[in-house]
Amino acid sequence: MSAPLEVEPGASSAQPDAILEGVGKIEGRSLWQISWMRLKRDKVAIGGGVVVLILILVAIFAPLLCKLVGVTPNDFHQDLVDPSRQVPLGRFGGISWDHPLGVEPLNGRDIFARIVYGARISLLIAFLATLLSVVIGVVMGIVAGYFGGWVDSLISRLMDIFLAFPLVLFALALVGAVPDTLLGLTGDALRVGLIVFIIGFFSWPYIGRIIRGQTLSLREREFVDAARSLGARRPYILFTELLPNLIAPILVYATLLIPTNVLFEAGLSYLGVGVRPPTASWGDMLSIAAKWYAVDPWYMISPGLAIFITVLAFNLFGDGLRDALDPRSR
């Protein structure tokens, strides 16, 4: 038999205040706070987010920026163009203090103003088309994943049909067949609405498949079973229990879908089915620049660089956001 340990009186009754003396108050952090801490550590993602924010501000305050610089997007400056060669006078496409990015060949319109105003069209169409895709895709995906059975089979086959649709050819045909006035819309408003519908309505299956897969795993979780046992109805379970747990993949995919839509809008404008001239568009500027690159290559650099920076910034921010919200995806 071992001898009992000798314990000093009062040693076993240590006070919590004495043990934790000098330790500050410990606060719990939510999942969003933890994700924000991870995102702040990713300097590349933060840099992409800052560029995205700058692009959004440039698009919103385009008229003010052009007024401060003293340029306009549609005014001709024939005096800045060589009358014989129809190219800008001076070096590097006519860059000067009055025209920071030079002027266009043939008509002398200011490139800086058209780049800034082109950001409004590209970002507006990209954001609206992404919003439409996300709304349709989330609703269809969550319904298919939760109900299963014939509902899931029907929506999945519908996704396959939309994914097999020749979207570019359909856009070319539809834009050419639509009249100049439709549902009270005319001009640029009609073109923007039509492009948003084409991109957003036919792109929802991509996010729909992601949300369906996430819903299939979430519908078997304990909190969903608890909601069913308490008599919760299906709409409540779908949009109160399941949807909040799908916010992270929705945000990540939406962030990565926006640059894809920017490229798609630029492609449609390059093919001549985007917004109509003289409204500025990056794709339309590239289309015009392709005809002048041999004698004025600088005109192609500005819109191409604008598209490149926009797509890169959104992709970097989206990748960082994905890693912050789901570290296991690294």
mmCIF file of N, CA and C in Angstrom, residues 69-181:
data_model
loop_
_atom_site.group_PDB
_atom_site.id
_atom_site.type_symbol
_atom_site.label_atom_id
_atom_site.label_comp_id
_atom_site.label_asym_id
_atom_site.label_seq_id
_atom_site.Cartn_x
_atom_site.Cartn_y
_atom_site.Cartn_z
ATOM 1 N N VAL A 69 -10.881 65.382 -65.354
ATOM 2 C CA VAL A 69 -9.794 65.306 -66.330
ATOM 3 C C VAL A 69 -10.052 66.258 -67.491
ATOM 4 N N GLY A 70 -11.326 66.585 -67.730
ATOM 5 C CA GLY A 70 -11.676 67.483 -68.820
ATOM 6 C C GLY A 70 -11.849 66.794 -70.154
ATOM 7 N N VAL A 71 -12.376 65.560 -70.122
ATOM 8 C CA VAL A 71 -12.571 64.795 -71.359
ATOM 9 C C VAL A 71 -14.008 64.292 -71.409
ATOM 10 N N THR A 72 -14.439 63.917 -72.598
ATOM 11 C CA THR A 72 -15.774 63.348 -72.815
ATOM 12 C C THR A 72 -15.639 62.122 -73.710
ATOM 13 N N PRO A 73 -16.566 61.168 -73.614
ATOM 14 C CA PRO A 73 -16.391 59.914 -74.353
ATOM 15 C C PRO A 73 -16.767 59.979 -75.830
ATOM 16 N N ASN A 74 -17.615 60.904 -76.230
ATOM 17 C CA ASN A 74 -18.144 60.867 -77.600
ATOM 18 C C ASN A 74 -17.803 62.081 -78.445
ATOM 19 N N ASP A 75 -17.049 63.014 -77.917
ATOM 20 C CA ASP A 75 -16.683 64.199 -78.697
ATOM 21 C C ASP A 75 -15.517 63.887 -79.637
ATOM 22 N N PHE A 76 -15.636 64.357 -80.886
ATOM 23 C CA PHE A 76 -14.589 64.146 -81.873
ATOM 24 C C PHE A 76 -13.522 65.234 -81.728
ATOM 25 N N HIS A 77 -12.287 64.835 -81.988
ATOM 26 C CA HIS A 77 -11.163 65.775 -81.982
ATOM 27 C C HIS A 77 -10.368 65.541 -83.266
ATOM 28 N N GLN A 78 -10.933 66.015 -84.369
ATOM 29 C CA GLN A 78 -10.302 65.793 -85.668
ATOM 30 C C GLN A 78 -8.953 66.489 -85.775
ATOM 31 N N ASP A 79 -8.757 67.531 -84.975
ATOM 32 C CA ASP A 79 -7.484 68.243 -85.036
ATOM 33 C C ASP A 79 -6.338 67.434 -84.444
ATOM 34 N N LEU A 80 -6.659 66.364 -83.718
ATOM 35 C CA LEU A 80 -5.631 65.513 -83.114
ATOM 36 C C LEU A 80 -5.315 64.295 -83.969
ATOM 37 N N VAL A 81 -5.912 64.215 -85.149
ATOM 38 C CA VAL A 81 -5.743 63.063 -86.032
ATOM 39 C C VAL A 81 -5.050 63.502 -87.312
ATOM 40 N N ASP A 82 -4.091 62.710 -87.763
ATOM 41 C CA ASP A 82 -3.398 62.986 -89.020
ATOM 42 C C ASP A 82 -4.392 62.852 -90.178
ATOM 43 N N PRO A 83 -4.666 63.898 -90.944
ATOM 44 C CA PRO A 83 -5.686 63.827 -91.996
ATOM 45 C C PRO A 83 -5.350 62.845 -93.116
ATOM 46 N N SER A 84 -4.078 62.562 -93.321
ATOM 47 C CA SER A 84 -3.708 61.660 -94.410
ATOM 48 C C SER A 84 -3.725 60.196 -93.984
ATOM 49 N N ARG A 85 -3.231 59.905 -92.791
ATOM 50 C CA ARG A 85 -3.147 58.521 -92.331
ATOM 51 C C ARG A 85 -4.283 58.144 -91.393
ATOM 52 N N GLN A 86 -5.031 59.136 -90.894
ATOM 53 C CA GLN A 86 -6.162 58.920 -89.990
ATOM 54 C C GLN A 86 -5.752 58.282 -88.658
ATOM 55 N N VAL A 87 -4.516 58.507 -88.227
ATOM 56 C CA VAL A 87 -4.040 58.006 -86.939
ATOM 57 C C VAL A 87 -3.721 59.204 -86.043
ATOM 58 N N PRO A 88 -3.701 59.011 -84.729
ATOM 59 C CA PRO A 88 -3.457 60.136 -83.823
ATOM 60 C C PRO A 88 -2.092 60.773 -84.063
ATOM 61 N N LEU A 89 -2.050 62.089 -83.928
ATOM 62 C CA LEU A 89 -0.799 62.815 -84.024
ATOM 63 C C LEU A 89 0.026 62.605 -82.756
ATOM 64 N N GLY A 90 1.307 62.607 -82.886
ATOM 65 C CA GLY A 90 2.172 62.423 -81.728
ATOM 66 C C GLY A 90 2.490 60.951 -81.487
ATOM 67 N N ARG A 91 3.304 60.717 -80.467
ATOM 68 C CA ARG A 91 3.755 59.370 -80.153
ATOM 69 C C ARG A 91 2.778 58.669 -79.220
ATOM 70 N N PHE A 92 2.831 57.344 -79.227
ATOM 71 C CA PHE A 92 2.041 56.507 -78.325
ATOM 72 C C PHE A 92 0.547 56.811 -78.401
ATOM 73 N N GLY A 93 0.043 56.891 -79.619
ATOM 74 C CA GLY A 93 -1.390 57.063 -79.802
ATOM 75 C C GLY A 93 -1.927 58.411 -79.404
ATOM 76 N N GLY A 94 -1.090 59.435 -79.389
ATOM 77 C CA GLY A 94 -1.547 60.783 -79.059
ATOM 78 C C GLY A 94 -1.667 61.054 -77.576
ATOM 79 N N ILE A 95 -0.894 60.333 -76.736
ATOM 80 C CA ILE A 95 -0.949 60.561 -75.286
ATOM 81 C C ILE A 95 -0.427 61.960 -74.962
ATOM 82 N N SER A 96 -1.178 62.672 -74.113
ATOM 83 C CA SER A 96 -0.790 64.015 -73.693
ATOM 84 C C SER A 96 -1.424 64.290 -72.335
ATOM 85 N N TRP A 97 -1.144 65.467 -71.768
ATOM 86 C CA TRP A 97 -1.746 65.836 -70.488
ATOM 87 C C TRP A 97 -3.267 65.959 -70.624
ATOM 88 N N ASP A 98 -3.730 66.409 -71.770
ATOM 89 C CA ASP A 98 -5.173 66.547 -71.967
ATOM 90 C C ASP A 98 -5.846 65.209 -72.248
ATOM 91 N N HIS A 99 -5.102 64.260 -72.797
ATOM 92 C CA HIS A 99 -5.654 62.942 -73.130
ATOM 93 C C HIS A 99 -4.696 61.879 -72.594
ATOM 94 N N PRO A 100 -4.874 61.459 -71.328
ATOM 95 C CA PRO A 100 -3.886 60.596 -70.658
ATOM 96 C C PRO A 100 -3.633 59.268 -71.355
ATOM 97 N N LEU A 101 -4.629 58.712 -72.038
ATOM 98 C CA LEU A 101 -4.457 57.441 -72.731
ATOM 99 C C LEU A 101 -4.478 57.601 -74.244
ATOM 100 N N GLY A 102 -4.406 58.814 -74.715
ATOM 101 C CA GLY A 102 -4.415 59.054 -76.152
ATOM 102 C C GLY A 102 -5.821 59.192 -76.701
ATOM 103 N N VAL A 103 -5.920 59.190 -78.020
ATOM 104 C CA VAL A 103 -7.204 59.335 -78.696
ATOM 105 C C VAL A 103 -7.354 58.227 -79.732
ATOM 106 N N GLU A 104 -8.595 58.006 -80.149
ATOM 107 C CA GLU A 104 -8.871 56.984 -81.139
ATOM 108 C C GLU A 104 -8.435 57.439 -82.532
ATOM 109 N N PRO A 105 -8.079 56.500 -83.384
ATOM 110 C CA PRO A 105 -7.823 56.870 -84.786
ATOM 111 C C PRO A 105 -9.124 57.256 -85.479
ATOM 112 N N LEU A 106 -9.021 57.936 -86.546
ATOM 113 C CA LEU A 106 -10.114 58.337 -87.421
ATOM 114 C C LEU A 106 -10.923 59.498 -86.881
ATOM 115 N N ASN A 107 -11.410 59.397 -85.598
ATOM 116 C CA ASN A 107 -12.303 60.437 -85.082
ATOM 117 C C ASN A 107 -11.730 61.210 -83.898
ATOM 118 N N GLY A 108 -10.694 60.692 -83.237
ATOM 119 C CA GLY A 108 -10.050 61.421 -82.158
ATOM 120 C C GLY A 108 -10.794 61.422 -80.837
ATOM 121 N N ARG A 109 -11.698 60.481 -80.611
ATOM 122 C CA ARG A 109 -12.373 60.417 -79.309
ATOM 123 C C ARG A 109 -11.387 60.025 -78.206
ATOM 124 N N ASP A 110 -11.593 60.565 -77.022
ATOM 125 C CA ASP A 110 -10.669 60.331 -75.922
ATOM 126 C C ASP A 110 -10.796 58.889 -75.413
ATOM 127 N N ILE A 111 -9.677 58.183 -75.324
ATOM 128 C CA ILE A 111 -9.690 56.778 -74.919
ATOM 129 C C ILE A 111 -9.936 56.643 -73.429
ATOM 130 N N PHE A 112 -9.373 57.530 -72.610
ATOM 131 C CA PHE A 112 -9.578 57.440 -71.160
ATOM 132 C C PHE A 112 -11.066 57.525 -70.811
ATOM 133 N N ALA A 113 -11.762 58.478 -71.426
ATOM 134 C CA ALA A 113 -13.184 58.637 -71.143
ATOM 135 C C ALA A 113 -13.968 57.407 -71.578
ATOM 136 N N ARG A 114 -13.605 56.822 -72.699
ATOM 137 C CA ARG A 114 -14.330 55.659 -73.189
ATOM 138 C C ARG A 114 -14.015 54.411 -72.350
ATOM 139 N N ILE A 115 -12.798 54.313 -71.824
ATOM 140 C CA ILE A 115 -12.467 53.203 -70.926
ATOM 141 C C ILE A 115 -13.276 53.311 -69.636
ATOM 142 N N VAL A 116 -13.350 54.519 -69.097
ATOM 143 C CA VAL A 116 -14.080 54.727 -67.836
ATOM 144 C C VAL A 116 -15.569 54.459 -68.033
ATOM 145 N N TYR A 117 -16.144 54.972 -69.116
ATOM 146 C CA TYR A 117 -17.563 54.725 -69.367
ATOM 147 C C TYR A 117 -17.814 53.274 -69.776
ATOM 148 N N GLY A 118 -16.832 52.655 -70.423
ATOM 149 C CA GLY A 118 -16.977 51.251 -70.756
ATOM 150 C C GLY A 118 -17.026 50.365 -69.522
ATOM 151 N N ALA A 119 -16.365 50.783 -68.447
ATOM 152 C CA ALA A 119 -16.427 50.029 -67.192
ATOM 153 C C ALA A 119 -17.853 49.975 -66.654
ATOM 154 N N ARG A 120 -18.624 51.035 -66.861
ATOM 155 C CA ARG A 120 -20.012 51.039 -66.390
ATOM 156 C C ARG A 120 -20.815 49.951 -67.085
ATOM 157 N N ILE A 121 -20.667 49.838 -68.404
ATOM 158 C CA ILE A 121 -21.424 48.839 -69.154
ATOM 159 C C ILE A 121 -20.988 47.433 -68.777
ATOM 160 N N SER A 122 -19.686 47.184 -68.757
ATOM 161 C CA SER A 122 -19.183 45.844 -68.484
ATOM 162 C C SER A 122 -19.560 45.376 -67.079
ATOM 163 N N LEU A 123 -19.342 46.215 -66.072
ATOM 164 C CA LEU A 123 -19.640 45.811 -64.706
ATOM 165 C C LEU A 123 -21.139 45.731 -64.459
ATOM 166 N N LEU A 124 -21.912 46.635 -65.049
ATOM 167 C CA LEU A 124 -23.361 46.582 -64.871
ATOM 168 C C LEU A 124 -23.926 45.278 -65.419
ATOM 169 N N ILE A 125 -23.550 44.925 -66.638
ATOM 170 C CA ILE A 125 -24.045 43.686 -67.237
ATOM 171 C C ILE A 125 -23.542 42.478 -66.460
ATOM 172 N N ALA A 126 -22.275 42.497 -66.056
ATOM 173 C CA ALA A 126 -21.713 41.356 -65.333
ATOM 174 C C ALA A 126 -22.407 41.146 -63.989
ATOM 175 N N PHE A 127 -22.640 42.216 -63.244
ATOM 176 C CA PHE A 127 -23.275 42.085 -61.929
ATOM 177 C C PHE A 127 -24.741 41.655 -62.062
ATOM 178 N N LEU A 128 -25.477 42.260 -62.976
ATOM 179 C CA LEU A 128 -26.884 41.909 -63.128
ATOM 180 C C LEU A 128 -27.049 40.479 -63.639
ATOM 181 N N ALA A 129 -26.220 40.074 -64.602
ATOM 182 C CA ALA A 129 -26.296 38.711 -65.114
ATOM 183 C C ALA A 129 -25.920 37.705 -64.032
ATOM 184 N N THR A 130 -24.919 38.026 -63.225
ATOM 185 C CA THR A 130 -24.540 37.138 -62.126
ATOM 186 C C THR A 130 -25.664 37.030 -61.106
ATOM 187 N N LEU A 131 -26.304 38.145 -60.787
ATOM 188 C CA LEU A 131 -27.423 38.124 -59.843
ATOM 189 C C LEU A 131 -28.552 37.239 -60.354
ATOM 190 N N LEU A 132 -28.883 37.367 -61.642
ATOM 191 C CA LEU A 132 -29.943 36.538 -62.209
ATOM 192 C C LEU A 132 -29.556 35.062 -62.177
ATOM 193 N N SER A 133 -28.325 34.735 -62.533
ATOM 194 C CA SER A 133 -27.866 33.348 -62.505
ATOM 195 C C SER A 133 -27.902 32.780 -61.094
ATOM 196 N N VAL A 134 -27.462 33.574 -60.123
ATOM 197 C CA VAL A 134 -27.418 33.096 -58.735
ATOM 198 C C VAL A 134 -28.821 32.843 -58.203
ATOM 199 N N VAL A 135 -29.744 33.754 -58.471
ATOM 200 C CA VAL A 135 -31.110 33.582 -57.960
ATOM 201 C C VAL A 135 -31.750 32.319 -58.536
ATOM 202 N N ILE A 136 -31.684 32.165 -59.858
ATOM 203 C CA ILE A 136 -32.291 30.987 -60.481
ATOM 204 C C ILE A 136 -31.556 29.716 -60.064
ATOM 205 N N GLY A 137 -30.226 29.741 -60.097
ATOM 206 C CA GLY A 137 -29.450 28.554 -59.771
ATOM 207 C C GLY A 137 -29.621 28.109 -58.331
ATOM 208 N N VAL A 138 -29.674 29.053 -57.399
ATOM 209 C CA VAL A 138 -29.841 28.693 -55.988
ATOM 210 C C VAL A 138 -31.215 28.074 -55.752
ATOM 211 N N VAL A 139 -32.253 28.690 -56.297
ATOM 212 C CA VAL A 139 -33.609 28.157 -56.102
ATOM 213 C C VAL A 139 -33.737 26.757 -56.710
ATOM 214 N N MET A 140 -33.284 26.598 -57.938
ATOM 215 C CA MET A 140 -33.397 25.295 -58.587
ATOM 216 C C MET A 140 -32.510 24.255 -57.915
ATOM 217 N N GLY A 141 -31.299 24.641 -57.535
ATOM 218 C CA GLY A 141 -30.387 23.695 -56.908
ATOM 219 C C GLY A 141 -30.853 23.234 -55.545
ATOM 220 N N ILE A 142 -31.353 24.151 -54.735
ATOM 221 C CA ILE A 142 -31.788 23.784 -53.389
ATOM 222 C C ILE A 142 -33.058 22.948 -53.424
ATOM 223 N N VAL A 143 -33.940 23.231 -54.388
ATOM 224 C CA VAL A 143 -35.159 22.429 -54.539
ATOM 225 C C VAL A 143 -34.809 21.024 -55.010
ATOM 226 N N ALA A 144 -33.914 20.918 -56.007
ATOM 227 C CA ALA A 144 -33.527 19.604 -56.512
ATOM 228 C C ALA A 144 -32.822 18.781 -55.449
ATOM 229 N N GLY A 145 -31.918 19.402 -54.701
ATOM 230 C CA GLY A 145 -31.174 18.662 -53.700
ATOM 231 C C GLY A 145 -32.011 18.237 -52.509
ATOM 232 N N TYR A 146 -32.975 19.052 -52.115
ATOM 233 C CA TYR A 146 -33.768 18.718 -50.928
ATOM 234 C C TYR A 146 -34.861 17.700 -51.233
ATOM 235 N N PHE A 147 -35.593 17.894 -52.319
ATOM 236 C CA PHE A 147 -36.729 17.009 -52.607
ATOM 237 C C PHE A 147 -36.279 15.684 -53.215
ATOM 238 N N GLY A 148 -35.253 15.691 -54.044
ATOM 239 C CA GLY A 148 -34.789 14.454 -54.656
ATOM 240 C C GLY A 148 -35.847 13.835 -55.562
ATOM 241 N N GLY A 149 -35.703 12.544 -55.852
ATOM 242 C CA GLY A 149 -36.703 11.813 -56.627
ATOM 243 C C GLY A 149 -36.889 12.383 -58.018
ATOM 244 N N TRP A 150 -38.143 12.425 -58.451
ATOM 245 C CA TRP A 150 -38.439 12.888 -59.801
ATOM 246 C C TRP A 150 -38.196 14.382 -59.965
ATOM 247 N N VAL A 151 -38.312 15.130 -58.866
ATOM 248 C CA VAL A 151 -38.022 16.569 -58.932
ATOM 249 C C VAL A 151 -36.545 16.779 -59.250
ATOM 250 N N ASP A 152 -35.686 16.047 -58.563
ATOM 251 C CA ASP A 152 -34.252 16.146 -58.812
ATOM 252 C C ASP A 152 -33.916 15.706 -60.238
ATOM 253 N N SER A 153 -34.524 14.626 -60.694
ATOM 254 C CA SER A 153 -34.254 14.137 -62.049
ATOM 255 C C SER A 153 -34.690 15.150 -63.097
ATOM 256 N N LEU A 154 -35.851 15.766 -62.900
ATOM 257 C CA LEU A 154 -36.356 16.743 -63.862
ATOM 258 C C LEU A 154 -35.449 17.965 -63.931
ATOM 259 N N ILE A 155 -35.076 18.509 -62.769
ATOM 260 C CA ILE A 155 -34.229 19.709 -62.757
ATOM 261 C C ILE A 155 -32.829 19.379 -63.280
ATOM 262 N N SER A 156 -32.327 18.202 -62.969
ATOM 263 C CA SER A 156 -30.994 17.824 -63.462
ATOM 264 C C SER A 156 -30.983 17.701 -64.982
ATOM 265 N N ARG A 157 -32.032 17.127 -65.551
ATOM 266 C CA ARG A 157 -32.087 17.033 -67.009
ATOM 267 C C ARG A 157 -32.235 18.418 -67.634
ATOM 268 N N LEU A 158 -32.962 19.307 -66.942
ATOM 269 C CA LEU A 158 -33.092 20.683 -67.431
ATOM 270 C C LEU A 158 -31.735 21.381 -67.426
ATOM 271 N N MET A 159 -30.943 21.121 -66.393
ATOM 272 C CA MET A 159 -29.595 21.677 -66.345
ATOM 273 C C MET A 159 -28.764 21.180 -67.517
ATOM 274 N N ASP A 160 -28.861 19.893 -67.811
ATOM 275 C CA ASP A 160 -28.089 19.329 -68.930
ATOM 276 C C ASP A 160 -28.477 19.985 -70.250
ATOM 277 N N ILE A 161 -29.767 20.260 -70.426
ATOM 278 C CA ILE A 161 -30.221 20.903 -71.666
ATOM 279 C C ILE A 161 -29.646 22.307 -71.782
ATOM 280 N N PHE A 162 -29.691 23.068 -70.699
ATOM 281 C CA PHE A 162 -29.178 24.436 -70.737
ATOM 282 C C PHE A 162 -27.670 24.457 -70.940
ATOM 283 N N LEU A 163 -26.959 23.495 -70.344
ATOM 284 C CA LEU A 163 -25.514 23.445 -70.502
ATOM 285 C C LEU A 163 -25.105 23.096 -71.934
ATOM 286 N N ALA A 164 -25.978 22.361 -72.632
ATOM 287 C CA ALA A 164 -25.682 21.979 -74.014
ATOM 288 C C ALA A 164 -26.092 23.045 -75.020
ATOM 289 N N PHE A 165 -26.709 24.135 -74.545
ATOM 290 C CA PHE A 165 -27.195 25.173 -75.448
ATOM 291 C C PHE A 165 -26.033 25.956 -76.040
ATOM 292 N N PRO A 166 -26.025 26.179 -77.349
ATOM 293 C CA PRO A 166 -24.974 27.019 -77.967
ATOM 294 C C PRO A 166 -25.230 28.487 -77.664
ATOM 295 N N LEU A 167 -24.696 28.952 -76.548
ATOM 296 C CA LEU A 167 -25.071 30.260 -76.011
ATOM 297 C C LEU A 167 -24.667 31.402 -76.935
ATOM 298 N N VAL A 168 -23.466 31.362 -77.472
ATOM 299 C CA VAL A 168 -23.003 32.461 -78.322
ATOM 300 C C VAL A 168 -23.851 32.550 -79.592
ATOM 301 N N LEU A 169 -24.110 31.415 -80.224
ATOM 302 C CA LEU A 169 -24.932 31.422 -81.431
ATOM 303 C C LEU A 169 -26.349 31.890 -81.128
ATOM 304 N N PHE A 170 -26.872 31.465 -79.980
ATOM 305 C CA PHE A 170 -28.219 31.901 -79.599
ATOM 306 C C PHE A 170 -28.257 33.403 -79.365
ATOM 307 N N ALA A 171 -27.201 33.951 -78.721
ATOM 308 C CA ALA A 171 -27.148 35.397 -78.478
ATOM 309 C C ALA A 171 -27.092 36.165 -79.794
ATOM 310 N N LEU A 172 -26.283 35.689 -80.740
ATOM 311 C CA LEU A 172 -26.191 36.357 -82.036
ATOM 312 C C LEU A 172 -27.535 36.351 -82.762
ATOM 313 N N ALA A 173 -28.240 35.216 -82.711
ATOM 314 C CA ALA A 173 -29.521 35.117 -83.399
ATOM 315 C C ALA A 173 -30.596 35.942 -82.702
ATOM 316 N N LEU A 174 -30.613 35.893 -81.369
ATOM 317 C CA LEU A 174 -31.671 36.574 -80.627
ATOM 318 C C LEU A 174 -31.541 38.090 -80.731
ATOM 319 N N VAL A 175 -30.315 38.598 -80.589
ATOM 320 C CA VAL A 175 -30.124 40.047 -80.659
ATOM 321 C C VAL A 175 -30.510 40.574 -82.038
ATOM 322 N N GLY A 176 -30.227 39.796 -83.075
ATOM 323 C CA GLY A 176 -30.585 40.229 -84.413
ATOM 324 C C GLY A 176 -32.071 40.176 -84.695
ATOM 325 N N ALA A 177 -32.794 39.302 -83.956
ATOM 326 C CA ALA A 177 -34.225 39.146 -84.203
ATOM 327 C C ALA A 177 -35.091 40.060 -83.350
ATOM 328 N N VAL A 178 -34.547 40.609 -82.279
ATOM 329 C CA VAL A 178 -35.340 41.450 -81.386
ATOM 330 C C VAL A 178 -35.569 42.818 -82.027
ATOM 331 N N PRO A 179 -36.779 43.351 -81.991
ATOM 332 C CA PRO A 179 -37.050 44.680 -82.573
ATOM 333 C C PRO A 179 -36.404 45.795 -81.770
ATOM 334 N N ASP A 180 -36.469 47.004 -82.294
ATOM 335 C CA ASP A 180 -35.841 48.143 -81.630
ATOM 336 C C ASP A 180 -36.564 48.549 -80.356
ATOM 337 N N THR A 181 -37.829 48.162 -80.210
ATOM 338 C CA THR A 181 -38.602 48.476 -79.011
ATOM 339 C C THR A 181 -39.256 47.202 -78.498
#
